[in-house]
C-alpha cells in the first residue's frame, strides 16, 4: 500500500458531530498512519444532510449505478467522490496533482470506463455479468412505495441525518443487534436536504417498505427528522478541509 485516503465525516449524521472533534480525529489518523510509514490524507466532509438522495441496500446500489452511468450526478455527491478519488490517484502516483486527477476521473466517467469497471468487479465477485443493462432484474424492490409529505409548505431548514438513517433501520434495512437480519429492498429515495422546497407536491422523500403499516410508521419518523421553515439556511460546503501530517 502506497498511501491512504480517509473520509472523516462531520455533522449530525457523523461519529464526530462537531467540526473540532472531526478535525482532531482526522489529524490523529493522518499523523499516526504517516508516522508509521503510510502517507495518509484525510478529508473532513459534511454529514449535516444525507449525501445521497437514497438510503438502503439495493437503493444505494441503484444510486451508485446511476452515478457511474451518468443517469444522475448530484453536485454534493460528485464533489465528495471526486475529491476523495483525486487524492487516491495522487497517493497512488497515478496523477501528479489533484487537478490532473480530476480530469482523469471525469474522463473515466464520461467514457463509461468507470461504470464498465464496476460491472466487471461485481461479476468477478460472483454477481451478475450484465448488471448495468438491467439493475432491477437483480436488485430486490420493496412492494410498497409511499411518498412522505411535510406537515407544512416551506423550505427545509435542517435535516437530522442520523434520524434519517434510523428510519432505514426501523424498516429492517439495518441492524440494532449483530444477529438481526437485513432486508436489502427497503429504504428511502428522493430525499431532500436543507434549502429544498417541500409541500403538497414536493415530498420529503419516498419510503420503500414491506407493508403499508411499516411505511406509515417510517413516514412519521422521516417527518420528525426534518425541520421546515420559510428561509433557506446557508449552504454548507460538501468538503470542509484537507488534512495531512
Tab-separated table of C-alpha atoms in Angstrom:
chain	number	residue	atom	x	y	z
A	1	UNK	CA	0.000	0.000	0.000
A	2	UNK	CA	1.458	3.353	-1.083
A	3	UNK	CA	-0.914	5.631	0.767
A	4	UNK	CA	-4.247	6.005	2.500
A	5	UNK	CA	-7.103	8.478	1.990
A	6	UNK	CA	-9.653	8.822	4.789
A	7	UNK	CA	-13.132	10.356	4.641
A	8	UNK	CA	-13.836	11.781	8.099
A	9	UNK	CA	-17.439	12.911	8.416
A	10	UNK	CA	-18.673	15.836	10.482
A	11	UNK	CA	-22.188	16.903	11.399
A	12	UNK	CA	-25.314	15.436	12.943
A	13	UNK	CA	-25.009	12.197	10.987
A	14	UNK	CA	-21.350	11.625	11.823
A	15	UNK	CA	-19.497	9.706	14.538
A	16	UNK	CA	-17.889	13.042	15.433
A	17	UNK	CA	-20.720	15.608	15.300
A	18	UNK	CA	-18.640	18.801	15.637
A	19	UNK	CA	-16.022	20.247	13.306
A	20	UNK	CA	-13.483	20.460	16.131
A	21	UNK	CA	-13.832	16.784	17.083
A	22	UNK	CA	-13.864	15.663	13.447
A	23	UNK	CA	-10.739	17.661	12.734
A	24	UNK	CA	-8.983	16.246	15.793
A	25	UNK	CA	-9.837	12.718	14.655
A	26	UNK	CA	-8.601	13.432	11.121
A	27	UNK	CA	-5.338	14.914	12.416
A	28	UNK	CA	-4.811	11.914	14.704
A	29	UNK	CA	-5.417	9.386	11.916
A	30	UNK	CA	-3.166	11.199	9.446
A	31	UNK	CA	-0.380	11.702	11.991
A	32	UNK	CA	-0.337	8.139	13.317
A	33	UNK	CA	-0.556	6.484	9.895
A	34	UNK	CA	2.026	8.750	8.284
A	35	UNK	CA	4.315	8.341	11.289
A	36	UNK	CA	4.058	4.571	10.838
A	37	UNK	CA	5.259	4.881	7.249
A	38	UNK	CA	1.933	5.076	5.422
A	39	UNK	CA	1.383	8.560	3.925
A	40	UNK	CA	-2.205	9.495	4.757
A	41	UNK	CA	-4.545	12.286	3.739
A	42	UNK	CA	-7.881	12.939	5.438
A	43	UNK	CA	-10.774	14.960	4.074
A	44	UNK	CA	-13.336	16.307	6.520
A	45	UNK	CA	-16.685	16.111	4.715
A	46	UNK	CA	-20.163	17.309	5.607
A	47	UNK	CA	-22.774	14.983	7.111
A	48	UNK	CA	-25.366	17.552	8.210
A	49	UNK	CA	-27.557	16.243	5.415
A	50	UNK	CA	-27.814	12.919	3.548
A	51	UNK	CA	-25.034	12.868	0.959
A	52	UNK	CA	-27.140	10.867	-1.497
A	53	UNK	CA	-30.888	11.048	-2.004
A	54	UNK	CA	-31.152	7.290	-1.418
A	55	UNK	CA	-30.641	5.176	1.712
A	56	UNK	CA	-30.951	1.403	1.880
A	57	UNK	CA	-29.009	-1.513	0.443
A	58	UNK	CA	-30.468	-2.140	-3.031
A	59	UNK	CA	-31.487	1.501	-3.384
A	60	UNK	CA	-27.923	2.677	-2.783
A	61	UNK	CA	-26.571	0.178	-5.317
A	62	UNK	CA	-29.039	1.571	-7.854
A	63	UNK	CA	-27.948	5.094	-6.921
A	64	UNK	CA	-24.280	4.189	-7.433
A	65	UNK	CA	-25.090	2.740	-10.854
A	66	UNK	CA	-26.941	5.921	-11.805
A	67	UNK	CA	-23.915	7.942	-10.722
A	68	UNK	CA	-21.441	5.854	-12.689
A	69	UNK	CA	-23.558	5.749	-15.848
A	70	UNK	CA	-24.381	9.450	-15.691
A	71	UNK	CA	-28.119	8.985	-15.258
A	72	UNK	CA	-27.810	11.436	-12.368
A	73	UNK	CA	-24.919	13.007	-10.500
A	74	UNK	CA	-25.934	15.264	-7.674
A	75	UNK	CA	-23.396	18.074	-7.132
A	76	UNK	CA	-22.567	17.328	-3.485
A	77	UNK	CA	-22.095	13.609	-4.060
A	78	UNK	CA	-20.000	14.363	-7.139
A	79	UNK	CA	-17.782	16.805	-5.250
A	80	UNK	CA	-17.063	14.398	-2.383
A	81	UNK	CA	-16.494	11.476	-4.754
A	82	UNK	CA	-14.143	13.449	-6.987
A	83	UNK	CA	-12.229	14.936	-4.061
A	84	UNK	CA	-11.588	11.548	-2.438
A	85	UNK	CA	-10.822	9.746	-5.691
A	86	UNK	CA	-8.450	12.505	-6.811
A	87	UNK	CA	-6.491	12.179	-3.569
A	88	UNK	CA	-6.314	8.416	-4.135
A	89	UNK	CA	-4.870	8.827	-7.631
A	90	UNK	CA	-2.218	11.226	-6.351
A	91	UNK	CA	-1.432	8.961	-3.397
A	92	UNK	CA	-1.062	6.003	-5.763
A	93	UNK	CA	1.154	8.060	-8.094
A	94	UNK	CA	-1.323	7.754	-10.945
A	95	UNK	CA	-1.581	11.541	-11.168
A	96	UNK	CA	0.801	14.332	-10.187
A	97	UNK	CA	-1.831	16.772	-8.918
A	98	UNK	CA	-5.452	16.623	-7.827
A	99	UNK	CA	-6.329	18.875	-10.771
A	100	UNK	CA	-4.863	16.371	-13.214
A	101	UNK	CA	-6.505	13.544	-11.284
A	102	UNK	CA	-9.936	15.149	-11.570
A	103	UNK	CA	-9.538	15.341	-15.343
A	104	UNK	CA	-8.702	11.628	-15.449
A	105	UNK	CA	-11.671	10.796	-13.257
A	106	UNK	CA	-14.105	12.864	-15.289
A	107	UNK	CA	-12.857	11.215	-18.469
A	108	UNK	CA	-13.389	7.757	-16.941
A	109	UNK	CA	-16.955	8.682	-16.034
A	110	UNK	CA	-17.817	10.244	-19.376
A	111	UNK	CA	-16.298	7.424	-21.430
A	112	UNK	CA	-18.178	4.770	-19.476
A	113	UNK	CA	-14.932	3.162	-18.301
A	114	UNK	CA	-15.785	3.658	-14.621
A	115	UNK	CA	-19.199	2.020	-14.984
A	116	UNK	CA	-17.727	-0.846	-17.004
A	117	UNK	CA	-15.063	-1.459	-14.353
A	118	UNK	CA	-17.736	-1.558	-11.641
A	119	UNK	CA	-19.745	-4.111	-13.610
A	120	UNK	CA	-16.654	-6.282	-14.048
A	121	UNK	CA	-15.891	-6.068	-10.321
A	122	UNK	CA	-19.416	-7.229	-9.472
A	123	UNK	CA	-19.106	-10.154	-11.900
A	124	UNK	CA	-15.689	-11.110	-10.503
A	125	UNK	CA	-17.236	-11.336	-7.035
A	126	UNK	CA	-19.918	-13.739	-8.250
A	127	UNK	CA	-22.600	-11.202	-9.153
A	128	UNK	CA	-24.431	-10.807	-12.467
A	129	UNK	CA	-22.318	-10.144	-15.549
A	130	UNK	CA	-24.761	-7.638	-17.073
A	131	UNK	CA	-25.797	-5.639	-14.034
A	132	UNK	CA	-25.777	-2.238	-15.728
A	133	UNK	CA	-28.138	-3.163	-18.547
A	134	UNK	CA	-30.989	-4.019	-16.166
A	135	UNK	CA	-30.117	-3.411	-12.495
A	136	UNK	CA	-33.615	-4.085	-11.189
A	137	UNK	CA	-33.571	-7.560	-12.662
A	138	UNK	CA	-31.046	-8.372	-9.947
A	139	UNK	CA	-31.920	-5.901	-7.166
A	140	UNK	CA	-34.920	-6.581	-4.968
A	141	UNK	CA	-37.716	-3.985	-4.825
A	142	UNK	CA	-39.920	-3.368	-1.801
A	143	UNK	CA	-43.621	-3.855	-2.610
A	144	UNK	CA	-44.762	-0.575	-1.010
A	145	UNK	CA	-43.553	2.882	-2.082
A	146	UNK	CA	-45.066	5.798	-0.172
A	147	UNK	CA	-44.263	9.496	-0.706
A	148	UNK	CA	-43.888	11.377	2.580
A	149	UNK	CA	-45.251	14.912	2.577
A	150	UNK	CA	-44.412	17.515	5.237
A	151	UNK	CA	-46.970	18.954	7.629
A	152	UNK	CA	-46.365	22.440	6.203
A	153	UNK	CA	-45.164	24.053	2.987
A	154	UNK	CA	-41.799	25.760	3.046
A	155	UNK	CA	-38.057	25.249	2.856
A	156	UNK	CA	-36.085	22.560	4.655
A	157	UNK	CA	-34.019	24.336	7.294
A	158	UNK	CA	-32.467	21.268	8.930
A	159	UNK	CA	-32.115	17.541	8.315
A	160	UNK	CA	-31.262	15.166	11.161
A	161	UNK	CA	-29.093	12.803	9.153
A	162	UNK	CA	-28.741	10.212	11.896
A	163	UNK	CA	-32.514	10.121	12.327
A	164	UNK	CA	-32.928	9.600	8.581
A	165	UNK	CA	-30.575	6.633	8.811
A	166	UNK	CA	-32.532	5.219	11.728
A	167	UNK	CA	-35.669	5.253	9.567
A	168	UNK	CA	-33.940	2.704	7.342
A	169	UNK	CA	-33.014	0.648	10.405
A	170	UNK	CA	-36.639	0.747	11.579
A	171	UNK	CA	-37.728	-0.575	8.181
A	172	UNK	CA	-35.346	-3.521	8.566
A	173	UNK	CA	-32.601	-2.178	6.326
A	174	UNK	CA	-30.043	-2.055	9.134
A	175	UNK	CA	-29.187	-3.810	12.386
A	176	UNK	CA	-29.541	-2.869	16.036
A	177	UNK	CA	-28.016	-6.242	17.046
A	178	UNK	CA	-25.385	-8.321	15.221
A	179	UNK	CA	-27.814	-11.213	14.755
A	180	UNK	CA	-30.560	-9.091	13.155
A	181	UNK	CA	-31.387	-9.879	9.504
A	182	UNK	CA	-31.109	-7.103	6.908
A	183	UNK	CA	-33.794	-6.518	4.282
A	184	UNK	CA	-31.994	-5.353	1.112
A	185	UNK	CA	-35.139	-3.949	-0.522
A	186	UNK	CA	-36.322	-1.365	1.998
A	187	UNK	CA	-35.164	2.205	2.430
A	188	UNK	CA	-35.648	5.764	1.245
A	189	UNK	CA	-35.309	7.589	-2.074
A	190	UNK	CA	-35.693	11.150	-3.369
A	191	UNK	CA	-34.599	12.532	-0.011
A	192	UNK	CA	-34.474	16.310	0.250
A	193	UNK	CA	-31.895	18.400	2.070
A	194	UNK	CA	-31.546	21.853	3.606
A	195	UNK	CA	-32.610	24.540	1.147
A	196	UNK	CA	-35.023	22.317	-0.782
A	197	UNK	CA	-38.668	23.365	-1.058
A	198	UNK	CA	-41.273	20.916	0.213
A	199	UNK	CA	-45.051	20.872	0.304
A	200	UNK	CA	-48.128	19.081	-1.050
A	201	UNK	CA	-46.412	18.487	-4.396
A	202	UNK	CA	-42.840	18.118	-3.100
A	203	UNK	CA	-42.330	15.250	-0.620
A	204	UNK	CA	-39.535	14.867	1.895
A	205	UNK	CA	-38.764	11.510	0.309
A	206	UNK	CA	-40.254	8.169	-0.646
A	207	UNK	CA	-40.419	5.246	1.780
A	208	UNK	CA	-39.809	1.748	0.396
A	209	UNK	CA	-41.337	-0.803	2.768
A	210	UNK	CA	-42.703	-4.335	3.011
A	211	UNK	CA	-46.135	-3.324	4.304
A	212	UNK	CA	-48.397	-0.272	4.416
A	213	UNK	CA	-48.141	-0.237	8.206
A	214	UNK	CA	-44.328	-0.209	8.102
A	215	UNK	CA	-44.406	2.563	5.500
A	216	UNK	CA	-46.762	4.694	7.600
A	217	UNK	CA	-44.602	4.288	10.709
A	218	UNK	CA	-41.469	5.157	8.732
A	219	UNK	CA	-43.209	8.216	7.265
A	220	UNK	CA	-43.823	9.598	10.756
A	221	UNK	CA	-40.164	9.066	11.654
A	222	UNK	CA	-38.995	10.758	8.463
A	223	UNK	CA	-41.193	13.819	9.067
A	224	UNK	CA	-39.700	14.131	12.543
A	225	UNK	CA	-36.187	14.130	11.042
A	226	UNK	CA	-36.794	17.365	9.116
A	227	UNK	CA	-37.451	20.959	10.110
A	228	UNK	CA	-39.311	23.159	7.625
A	229	UNK	CA	-39.332	26.958	7.732
A	230	UNK	CA	-39.643	29.974	5.489
A	231	UNK	CA	-35.995	30.919	4.934
A	232	UNK	CA	-33.323	28.621	3.484
A	233	UNK	CA	-30.202	28.041	5.589
A	234	UNK	CA	-26.729	28.950	4.444
A	235	UNK	CA	-25.301	26.322	2.099
A	236	UNK	CA	-22.531	24.263	3.713
A	237	UNK	CA	-19.527	23.038	1.758
A	238	UNK	CA	-19.505	19.334	0.940
A	239	UNK	CA	-15.757	19.138	1.665
A	240	UNK	CA	-14.639	21.245	4.624
A	241	UNK	CA	-10.935	20.585	4.939
A	242	UNK	CA	-7.946	18.582	3.707
A	243	UNK	CA	-5.559	17.342	6.386
A	244	UNK	CA	-2.114	15.768	6.105
A	245	UNK	CA	0.532	15.014	8.703
